[in-house]
Tab-separated table of C-alpha atoms in Angstrom:
chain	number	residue	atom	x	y	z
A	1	UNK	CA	0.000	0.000	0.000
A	2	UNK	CA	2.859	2.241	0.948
A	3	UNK	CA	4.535	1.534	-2.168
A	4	UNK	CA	3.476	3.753	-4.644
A	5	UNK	CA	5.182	7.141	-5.364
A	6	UNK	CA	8.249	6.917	-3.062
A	7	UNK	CA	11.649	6.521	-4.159
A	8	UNK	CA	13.652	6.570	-1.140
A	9	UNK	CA	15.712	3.182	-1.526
A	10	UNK	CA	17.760	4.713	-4.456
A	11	UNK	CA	18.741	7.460	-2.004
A	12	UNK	CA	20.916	4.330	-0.761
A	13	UNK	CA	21.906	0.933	-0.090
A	14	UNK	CA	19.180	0.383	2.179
A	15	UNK	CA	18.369	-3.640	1.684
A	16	UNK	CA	22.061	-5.293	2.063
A	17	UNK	CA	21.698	-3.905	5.725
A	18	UNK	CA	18.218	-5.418	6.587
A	19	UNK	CA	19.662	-7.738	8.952
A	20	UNK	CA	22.043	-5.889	10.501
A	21	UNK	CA	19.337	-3.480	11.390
A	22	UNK	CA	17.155	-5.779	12.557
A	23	UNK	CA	20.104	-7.191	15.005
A	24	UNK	CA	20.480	-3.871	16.594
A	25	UNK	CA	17.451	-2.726	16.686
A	26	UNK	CA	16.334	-5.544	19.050
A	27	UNK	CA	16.623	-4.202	21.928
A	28	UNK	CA	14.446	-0.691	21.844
A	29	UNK	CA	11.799	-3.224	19.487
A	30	UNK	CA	11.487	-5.312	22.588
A	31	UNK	CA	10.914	-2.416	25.394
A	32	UNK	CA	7.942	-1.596	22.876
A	33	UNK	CA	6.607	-5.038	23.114
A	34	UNK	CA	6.423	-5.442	26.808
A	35	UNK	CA	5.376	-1.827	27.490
A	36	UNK	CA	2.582	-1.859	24.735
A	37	UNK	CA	-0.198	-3.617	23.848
A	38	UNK	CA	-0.045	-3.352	20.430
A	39	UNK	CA	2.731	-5.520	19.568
A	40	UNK	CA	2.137	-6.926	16.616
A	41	UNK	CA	1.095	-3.247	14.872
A	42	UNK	CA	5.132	-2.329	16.277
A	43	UNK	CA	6.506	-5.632	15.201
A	44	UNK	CA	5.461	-4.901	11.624
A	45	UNK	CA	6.583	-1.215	12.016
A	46	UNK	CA	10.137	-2.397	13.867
A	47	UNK	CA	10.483	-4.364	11.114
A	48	UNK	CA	10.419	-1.545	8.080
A	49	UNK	CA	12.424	0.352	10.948
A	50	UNK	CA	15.562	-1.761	10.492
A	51	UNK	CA	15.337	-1.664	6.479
A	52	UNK	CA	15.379	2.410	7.036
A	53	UNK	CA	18.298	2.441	9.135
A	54	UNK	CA	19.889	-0.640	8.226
A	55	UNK	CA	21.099	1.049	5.225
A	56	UNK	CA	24.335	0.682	3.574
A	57	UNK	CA	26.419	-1.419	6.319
A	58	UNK	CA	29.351	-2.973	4.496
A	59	UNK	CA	30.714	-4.275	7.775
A	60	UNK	CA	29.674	-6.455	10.996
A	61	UNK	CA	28.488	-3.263	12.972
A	62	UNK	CA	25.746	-0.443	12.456
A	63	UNK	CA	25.897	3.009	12.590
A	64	UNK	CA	24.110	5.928	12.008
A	65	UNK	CA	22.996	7.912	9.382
A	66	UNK	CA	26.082	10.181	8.052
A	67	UNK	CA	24.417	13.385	7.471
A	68	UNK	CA	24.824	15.765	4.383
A	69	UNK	CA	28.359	17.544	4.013
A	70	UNK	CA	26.730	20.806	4.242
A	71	UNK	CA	24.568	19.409	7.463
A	72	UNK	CA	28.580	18.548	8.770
A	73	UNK	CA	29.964	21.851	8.053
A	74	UNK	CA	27.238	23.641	10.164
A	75	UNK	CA	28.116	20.951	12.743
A	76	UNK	CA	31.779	21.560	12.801
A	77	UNK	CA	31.184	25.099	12.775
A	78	UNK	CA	28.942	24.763	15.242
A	79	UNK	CA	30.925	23.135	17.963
A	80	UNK	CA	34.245	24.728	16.777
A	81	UNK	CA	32.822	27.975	17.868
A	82	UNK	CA	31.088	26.895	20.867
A	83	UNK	CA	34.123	24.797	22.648
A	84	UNK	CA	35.800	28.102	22.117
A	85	UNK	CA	32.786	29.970	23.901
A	86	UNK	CA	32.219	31.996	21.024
A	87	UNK	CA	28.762	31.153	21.092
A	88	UNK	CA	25.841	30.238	23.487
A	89	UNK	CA	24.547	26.775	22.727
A	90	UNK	CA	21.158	27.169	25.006
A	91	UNK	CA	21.485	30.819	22.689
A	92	UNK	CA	20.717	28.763	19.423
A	93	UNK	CA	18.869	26.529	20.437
A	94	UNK	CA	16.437	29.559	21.200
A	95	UNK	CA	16.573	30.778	17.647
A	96	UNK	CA	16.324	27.142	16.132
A	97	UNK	CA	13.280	26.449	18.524
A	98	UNK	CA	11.858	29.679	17.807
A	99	UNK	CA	12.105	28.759	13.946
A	100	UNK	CA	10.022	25.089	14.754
A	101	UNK	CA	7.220	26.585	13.759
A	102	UNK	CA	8.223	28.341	10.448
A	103	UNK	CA	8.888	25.624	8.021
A	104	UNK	CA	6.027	23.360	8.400
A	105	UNK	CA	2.889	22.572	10.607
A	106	UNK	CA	1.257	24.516	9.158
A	107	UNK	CA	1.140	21.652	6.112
A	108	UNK	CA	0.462	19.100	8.555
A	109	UNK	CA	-2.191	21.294	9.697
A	110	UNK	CA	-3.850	21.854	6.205
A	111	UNK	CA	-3.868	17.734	5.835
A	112	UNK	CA	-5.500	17.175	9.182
A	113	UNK	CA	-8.230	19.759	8.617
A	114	UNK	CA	-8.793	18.028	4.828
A	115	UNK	CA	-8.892	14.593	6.607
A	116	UNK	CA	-11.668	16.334	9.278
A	117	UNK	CA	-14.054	17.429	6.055
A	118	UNK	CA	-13.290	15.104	3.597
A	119	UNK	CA	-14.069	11.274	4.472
A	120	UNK	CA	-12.865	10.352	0.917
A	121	UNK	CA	-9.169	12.150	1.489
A	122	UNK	CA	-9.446	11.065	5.202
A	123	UNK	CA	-9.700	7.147	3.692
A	124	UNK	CA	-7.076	7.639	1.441
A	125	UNK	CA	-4.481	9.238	3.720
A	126	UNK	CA	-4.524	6.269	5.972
A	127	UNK	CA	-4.294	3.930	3.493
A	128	UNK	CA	-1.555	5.564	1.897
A	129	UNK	CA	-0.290	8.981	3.649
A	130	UNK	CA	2.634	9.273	1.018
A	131	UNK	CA	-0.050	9.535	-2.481
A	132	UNK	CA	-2.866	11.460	0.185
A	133	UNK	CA	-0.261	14.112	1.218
A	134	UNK	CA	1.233	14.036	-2.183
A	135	UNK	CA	-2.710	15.286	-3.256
A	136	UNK	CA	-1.912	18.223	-1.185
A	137	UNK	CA	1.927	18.849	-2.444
A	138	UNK	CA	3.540	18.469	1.154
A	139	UNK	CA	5.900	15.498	0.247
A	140	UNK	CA	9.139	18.015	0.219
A	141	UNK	CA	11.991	16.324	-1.491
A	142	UNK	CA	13.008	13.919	0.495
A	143	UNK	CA	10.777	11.341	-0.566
A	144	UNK	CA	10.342	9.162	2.827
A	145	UNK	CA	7.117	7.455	2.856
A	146	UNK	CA	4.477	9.288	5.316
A	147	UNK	CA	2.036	6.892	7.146
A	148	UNK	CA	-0.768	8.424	9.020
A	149	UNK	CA	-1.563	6.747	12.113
A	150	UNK	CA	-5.394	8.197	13.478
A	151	UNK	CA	-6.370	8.617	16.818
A	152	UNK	CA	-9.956	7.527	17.935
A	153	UNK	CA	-11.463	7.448	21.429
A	154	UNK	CA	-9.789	3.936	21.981
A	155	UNK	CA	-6.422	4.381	20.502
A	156	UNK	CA	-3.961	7.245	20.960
A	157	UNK	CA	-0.845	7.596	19.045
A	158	UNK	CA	2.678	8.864	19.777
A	159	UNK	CA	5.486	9.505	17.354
A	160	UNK	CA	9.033	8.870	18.238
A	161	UNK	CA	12.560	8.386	17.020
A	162	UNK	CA	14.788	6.442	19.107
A	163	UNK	CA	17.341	6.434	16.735
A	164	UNK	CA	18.472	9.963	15.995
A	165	UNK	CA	15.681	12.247	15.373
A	166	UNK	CA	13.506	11.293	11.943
A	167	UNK	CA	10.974	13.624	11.643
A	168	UNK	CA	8.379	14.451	8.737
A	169	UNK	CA	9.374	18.665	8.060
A	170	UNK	CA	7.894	18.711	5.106
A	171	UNK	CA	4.557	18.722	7.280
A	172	UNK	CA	5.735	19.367	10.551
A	173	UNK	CA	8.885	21.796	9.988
A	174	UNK	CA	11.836	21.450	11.964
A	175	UNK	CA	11.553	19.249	15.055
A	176	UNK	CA	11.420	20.756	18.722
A	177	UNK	CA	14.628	20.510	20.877
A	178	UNK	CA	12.723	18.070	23.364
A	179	UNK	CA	12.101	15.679	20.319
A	180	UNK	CA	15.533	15.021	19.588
A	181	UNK	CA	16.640	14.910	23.419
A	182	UNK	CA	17.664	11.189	23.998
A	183	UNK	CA	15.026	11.635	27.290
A	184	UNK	CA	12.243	11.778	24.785
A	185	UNK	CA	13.774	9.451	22.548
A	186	UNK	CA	14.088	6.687	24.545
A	187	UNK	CA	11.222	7.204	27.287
A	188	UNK	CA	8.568	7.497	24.448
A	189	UNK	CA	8.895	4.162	23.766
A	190	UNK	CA	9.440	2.704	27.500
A	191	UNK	CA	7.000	5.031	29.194
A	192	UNK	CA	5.068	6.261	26.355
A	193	UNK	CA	1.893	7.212	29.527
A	194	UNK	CA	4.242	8.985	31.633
A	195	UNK	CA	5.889	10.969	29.383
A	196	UNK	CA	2.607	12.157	27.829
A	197	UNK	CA	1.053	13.047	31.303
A	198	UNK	CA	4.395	14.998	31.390
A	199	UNK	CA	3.198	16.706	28.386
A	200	UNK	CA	-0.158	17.369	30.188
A	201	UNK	CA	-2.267	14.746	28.657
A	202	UNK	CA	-3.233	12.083	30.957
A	203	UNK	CA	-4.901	9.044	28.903
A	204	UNK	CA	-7.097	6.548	30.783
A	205	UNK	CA	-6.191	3.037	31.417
A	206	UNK	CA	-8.275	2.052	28.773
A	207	UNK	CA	-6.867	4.298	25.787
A	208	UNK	CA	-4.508	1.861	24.195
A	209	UNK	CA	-1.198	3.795	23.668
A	210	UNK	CA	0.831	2.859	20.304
A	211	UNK	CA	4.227	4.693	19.540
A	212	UNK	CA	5.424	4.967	16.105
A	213	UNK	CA	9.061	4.743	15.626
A	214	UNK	CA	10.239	6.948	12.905
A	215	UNK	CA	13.061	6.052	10.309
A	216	UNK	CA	14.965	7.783	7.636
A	217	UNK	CA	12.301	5.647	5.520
A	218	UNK	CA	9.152	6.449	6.934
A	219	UNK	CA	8.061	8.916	8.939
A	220	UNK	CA	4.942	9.241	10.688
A	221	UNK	CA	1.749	11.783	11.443
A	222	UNK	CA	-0.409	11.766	14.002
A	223	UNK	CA	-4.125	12.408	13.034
A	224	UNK	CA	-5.948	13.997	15.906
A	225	UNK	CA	-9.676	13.724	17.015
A	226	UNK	CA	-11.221	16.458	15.652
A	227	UNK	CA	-12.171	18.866	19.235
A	228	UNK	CA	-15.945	19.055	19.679
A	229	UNK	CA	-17.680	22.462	19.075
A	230	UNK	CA	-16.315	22.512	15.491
A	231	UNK	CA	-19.268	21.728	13.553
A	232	UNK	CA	-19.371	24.739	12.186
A	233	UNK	CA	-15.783	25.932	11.451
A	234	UNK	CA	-14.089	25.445	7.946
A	235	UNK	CA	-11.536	23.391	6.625
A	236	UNK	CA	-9.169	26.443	7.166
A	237	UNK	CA	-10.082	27.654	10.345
A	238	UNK	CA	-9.893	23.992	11.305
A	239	UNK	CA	-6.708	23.927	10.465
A	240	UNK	CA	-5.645	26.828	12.653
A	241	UNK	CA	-6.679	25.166	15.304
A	242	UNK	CA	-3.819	21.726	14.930
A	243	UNK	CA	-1.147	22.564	16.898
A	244	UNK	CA	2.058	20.583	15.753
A	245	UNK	CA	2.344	18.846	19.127
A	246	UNK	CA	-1.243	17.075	17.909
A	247	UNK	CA	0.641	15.698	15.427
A	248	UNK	CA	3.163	14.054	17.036
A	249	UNK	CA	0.627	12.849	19.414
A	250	UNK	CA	1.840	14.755	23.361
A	251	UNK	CA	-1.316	16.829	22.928
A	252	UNK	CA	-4.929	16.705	21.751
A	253	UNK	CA	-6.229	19.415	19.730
A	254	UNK	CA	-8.066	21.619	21.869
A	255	UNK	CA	-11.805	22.983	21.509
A	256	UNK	CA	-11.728	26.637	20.399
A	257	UNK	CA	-11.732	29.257	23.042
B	1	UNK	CA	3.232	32.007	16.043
B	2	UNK	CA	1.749	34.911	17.909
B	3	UNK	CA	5.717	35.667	18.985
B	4	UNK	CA	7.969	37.386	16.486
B	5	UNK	CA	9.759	34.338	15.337
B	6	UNK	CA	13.457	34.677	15.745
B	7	UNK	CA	13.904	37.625	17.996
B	8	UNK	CA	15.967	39.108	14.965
B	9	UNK	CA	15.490	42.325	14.458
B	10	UNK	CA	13.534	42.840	10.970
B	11	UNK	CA	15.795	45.910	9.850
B	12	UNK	CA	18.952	42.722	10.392
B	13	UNK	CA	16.813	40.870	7.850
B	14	UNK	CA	16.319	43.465	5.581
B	15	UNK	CA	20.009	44.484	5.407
B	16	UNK	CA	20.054	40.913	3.961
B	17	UNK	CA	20.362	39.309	0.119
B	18	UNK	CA	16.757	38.570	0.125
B	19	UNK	CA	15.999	35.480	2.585
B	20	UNK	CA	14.096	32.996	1.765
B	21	UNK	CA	11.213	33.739	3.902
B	22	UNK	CA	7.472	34.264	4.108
B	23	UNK	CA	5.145	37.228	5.297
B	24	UNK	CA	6.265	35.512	9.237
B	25	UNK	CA	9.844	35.687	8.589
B	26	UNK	CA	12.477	33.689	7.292
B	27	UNK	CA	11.335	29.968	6.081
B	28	UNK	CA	13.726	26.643	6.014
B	29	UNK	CA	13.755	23.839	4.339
B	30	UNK	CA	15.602	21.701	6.888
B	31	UNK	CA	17.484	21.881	10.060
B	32	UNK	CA	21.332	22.605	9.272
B	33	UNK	CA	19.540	26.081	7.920
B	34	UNK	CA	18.271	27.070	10.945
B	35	UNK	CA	21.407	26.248	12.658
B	36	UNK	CA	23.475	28.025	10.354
B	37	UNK	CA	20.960	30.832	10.337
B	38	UNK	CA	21.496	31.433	14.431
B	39	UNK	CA	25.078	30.873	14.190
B	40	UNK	CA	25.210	33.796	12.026
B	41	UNK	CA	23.091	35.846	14.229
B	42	UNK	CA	24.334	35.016	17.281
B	43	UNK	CA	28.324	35.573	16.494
B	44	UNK	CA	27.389	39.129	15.595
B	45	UNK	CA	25.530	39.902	18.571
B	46	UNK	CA	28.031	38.723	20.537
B	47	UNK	CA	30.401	41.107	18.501
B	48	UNK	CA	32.443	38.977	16.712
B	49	UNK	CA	31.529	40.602	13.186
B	50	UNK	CA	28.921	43.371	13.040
B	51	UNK	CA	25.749	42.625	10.758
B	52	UNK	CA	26.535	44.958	7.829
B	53	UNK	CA	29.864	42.356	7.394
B	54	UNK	CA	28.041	39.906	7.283
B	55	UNK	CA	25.394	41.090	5.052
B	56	UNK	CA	28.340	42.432	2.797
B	57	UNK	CA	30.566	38.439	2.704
B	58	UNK	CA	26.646	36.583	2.472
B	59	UNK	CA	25.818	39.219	-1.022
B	60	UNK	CA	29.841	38.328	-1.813
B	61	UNK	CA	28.831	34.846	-2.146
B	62	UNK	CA	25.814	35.150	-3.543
B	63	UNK	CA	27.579	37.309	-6.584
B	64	UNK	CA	30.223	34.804	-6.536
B	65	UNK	CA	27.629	32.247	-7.376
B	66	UNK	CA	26.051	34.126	-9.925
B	67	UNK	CA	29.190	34.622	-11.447
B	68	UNK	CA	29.202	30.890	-11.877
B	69	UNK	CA	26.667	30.617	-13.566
B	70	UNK	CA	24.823	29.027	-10.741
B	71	UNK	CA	21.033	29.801	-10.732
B	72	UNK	CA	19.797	32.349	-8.457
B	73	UNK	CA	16.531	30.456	-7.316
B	74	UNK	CA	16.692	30.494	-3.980
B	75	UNK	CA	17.587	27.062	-3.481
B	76	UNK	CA	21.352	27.478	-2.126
B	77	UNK	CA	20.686	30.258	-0.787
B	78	UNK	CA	21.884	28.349	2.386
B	79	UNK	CA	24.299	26.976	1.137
B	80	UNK	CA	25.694	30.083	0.325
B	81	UNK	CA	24.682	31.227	3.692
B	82	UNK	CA	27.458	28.235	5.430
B	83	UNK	CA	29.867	29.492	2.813
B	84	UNK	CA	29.720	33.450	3.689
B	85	UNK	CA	29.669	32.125	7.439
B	86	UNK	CA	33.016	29.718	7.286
B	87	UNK	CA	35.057	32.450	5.416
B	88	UNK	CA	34.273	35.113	7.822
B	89	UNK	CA	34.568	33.177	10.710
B	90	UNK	CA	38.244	32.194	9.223
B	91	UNK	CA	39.115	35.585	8.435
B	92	UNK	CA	38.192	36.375	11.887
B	93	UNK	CA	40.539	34.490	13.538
B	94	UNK	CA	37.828	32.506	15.279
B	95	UNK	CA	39.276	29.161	13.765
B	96	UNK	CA	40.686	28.331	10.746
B	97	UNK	CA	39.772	26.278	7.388
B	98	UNK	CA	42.041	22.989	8.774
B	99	UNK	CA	40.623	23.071	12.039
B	100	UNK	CA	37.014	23.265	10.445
B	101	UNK	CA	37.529	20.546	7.729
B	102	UNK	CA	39.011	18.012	10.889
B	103	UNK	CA	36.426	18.922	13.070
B	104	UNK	CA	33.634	18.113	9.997
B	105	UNK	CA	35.851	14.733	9.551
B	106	UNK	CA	34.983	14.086	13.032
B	107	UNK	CA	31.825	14.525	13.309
B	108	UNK	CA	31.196	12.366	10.210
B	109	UNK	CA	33.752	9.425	11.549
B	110	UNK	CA	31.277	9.816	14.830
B	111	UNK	CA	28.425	9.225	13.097
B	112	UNK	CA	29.804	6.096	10.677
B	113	UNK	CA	30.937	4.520	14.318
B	114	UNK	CA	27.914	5.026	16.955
B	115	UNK	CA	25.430	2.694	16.900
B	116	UNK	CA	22.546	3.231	16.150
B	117	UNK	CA	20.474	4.055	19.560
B	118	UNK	CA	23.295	6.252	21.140
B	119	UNK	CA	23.485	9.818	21.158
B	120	UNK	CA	26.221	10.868	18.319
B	121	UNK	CA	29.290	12.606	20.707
B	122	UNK	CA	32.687	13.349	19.337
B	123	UNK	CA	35.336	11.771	21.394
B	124	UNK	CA	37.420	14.343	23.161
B	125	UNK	CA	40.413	14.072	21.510
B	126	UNK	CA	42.101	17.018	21.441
């Protein structure tokens, strides 16, 4: 189902590594099984998981994704010229954080307000998130897949990754610094309840709580519950309303005020 | 959104080669922009170039790209943006090209040898 309309296995080796990936990533796919119930939905998913970052391993270890030489130049400058205190770290951060917001939700946003109004683009973005999104023009050029994952009154979902920090910007823009702090990473998956009461949203026992652990392959998107006393409201003021931390799933959207 | 975005100054922007931006502020396409775009900001106001420099060595590489022959849509513009910021940092005397290219070495050699799982730290080395 996912297959159409993605070409990210060119971008690299990704098969030869398959089983590589799957060796190391048995650890963190285990902590999901015991500390969800939905095992065999993460079993499937842990199992695309290691084909995303079980790319390209010539050798008998794995390692991470080597990121762009321009990425690594920003990097280098970037530590250069804070080991030598030239710079405040916590400084950029603020600027970077500040800039979370500029590249992005606001796509995600426009796709979850469609999905509210339109039951036919709503159907087809769960069967296939990368051709539904595509409808819309948000793939960006990195051409992961996108799988949708909805939430309904039974089932709330939480998007996550433990590896390094995968995250859909072509609908969500640049990820927040708490989603790539290794606390997030690897308590999402291990704690997923806590950390979302942390977050201010405290699920009842009997919401089933499935994290999604994104990959250099596929990233994921959160469909909220659309808030009640929005009958009336259209698609765009709708989509004022999704705040990117719906999307990742460590909020609900709220009613509006 | 209600916050300005960056806490840069808009008459900073303006100074600027025209950013990449929207009627918010500047836009990115992914995160090494960002990062490059605060590294920039912050260095000068901590006062180790003043904005109109940079402004001046970002249009320098711009024109230099142009002169290339490279197309002016926008789409390096951040690359561009890395380029003005390694020179003047260099010319500066805040590190220098060898130190920058070892340190970029490192950080990739970090990458190819942490599994996957860990958090990606150089080893202090030096």
């Amino acid at each position: 189902m996912d297959e159409s309309g993605e070409r990210p296995v060119d971008r690299r080796g990704f098969i030869k590594g398959s089983a590589v990936g799957a060796a190391a990533f048995a650890a963190p796919g285990k902590m999901m099984n015991e500390r969800t119930e939905e095992a065999e939905v993460h079993d499937a998913d842990a199992h695309e998981h290691t084909h995303g970052h079980g790319h390209g391993h010539d050798h008998d270890h794995d390692h991470q994704d080597v990121p762009s030489d321009i990425a690594l130049r920003v990097r280098a400058l970037e530590s250069v010229l804070i080991e030598k205190e030239m710079v405040d770290p916590a400084a950029l951060d603020e600027i970077v954080d500040n800039f979370e917001n500029r590249i992005g939700p606001q796509n995600g946003a426009r796709v979850v307000a469609r999905a509210w109004v339109d039951p036919g683009f709503r159907d087809r973005l769960l069967a296939d998130g990368t051709s539904a999104i595509g409808e819309l023009d948000y793939l960006g050029g990195q051409g992961e897949h996108m799988k949708v994952v909805a939430n309904t009154d039974s089932v709330h979902n939480l998007i996550v990754c433990t590896l390094c920090s995968c995250y859909p910007w072509p609908t969500l823009g640049l990820p927040p610094v708490w989603y790539k702090s290794s606390a997030y990473r690897a308590r999402a998956v291990i704690e997923p309840r806590e950390v979302l009461r942390e977050f201010g949203l405290d699920l009842p026992e009997d919401v089933e709580v499935r994290v999604w652990d994104s990959t250099a392959e596929i990233r994921y998107l959160v469909l909220p519950q659309r808030p009640p006393g929005t009958a009336d409201m259209t698609e765009e003021e709708l989509a004022e309303l999704v705040t990117r931390d719906s999307m990742v799933g460590v909020a609900r959207v709220a009613s509006p005020s | 959104m209600t916050t300005a975005p960056s806490r840069v100054p808009a008459e900073r922007l303006a100074a600027l080669p025209p950013l990449p931006r929207d009627e918010e502020g500047p836009v990115f396409d992914e995160p090494w922009q960002a990062q490059a775009f605060a590294l920039a900001v912050k260095l000068s106001e901590r006062g180790h170039f003043a904005w109109t420099a940079w402004a001046k060595a970002l249009a320098e590489e711009l024109a230099a790209a142009e002169a290339r022959g490279e197309p002016d849509d926008g789409s390096h513009y951040y690359h561009h943006w890395v380029s003005a910021l390694e020179r003047l940092v260099v010319e500066r005397g805040l590190s220098d090209s060898a130190a920058l290219e070892e340190r970029k070495e490192a950080w990739a050699d970090a990458y190819r040898h942490t599994p996957h799982g860990q958090p990606v730290e150089l080893k202090r080395s030096e």
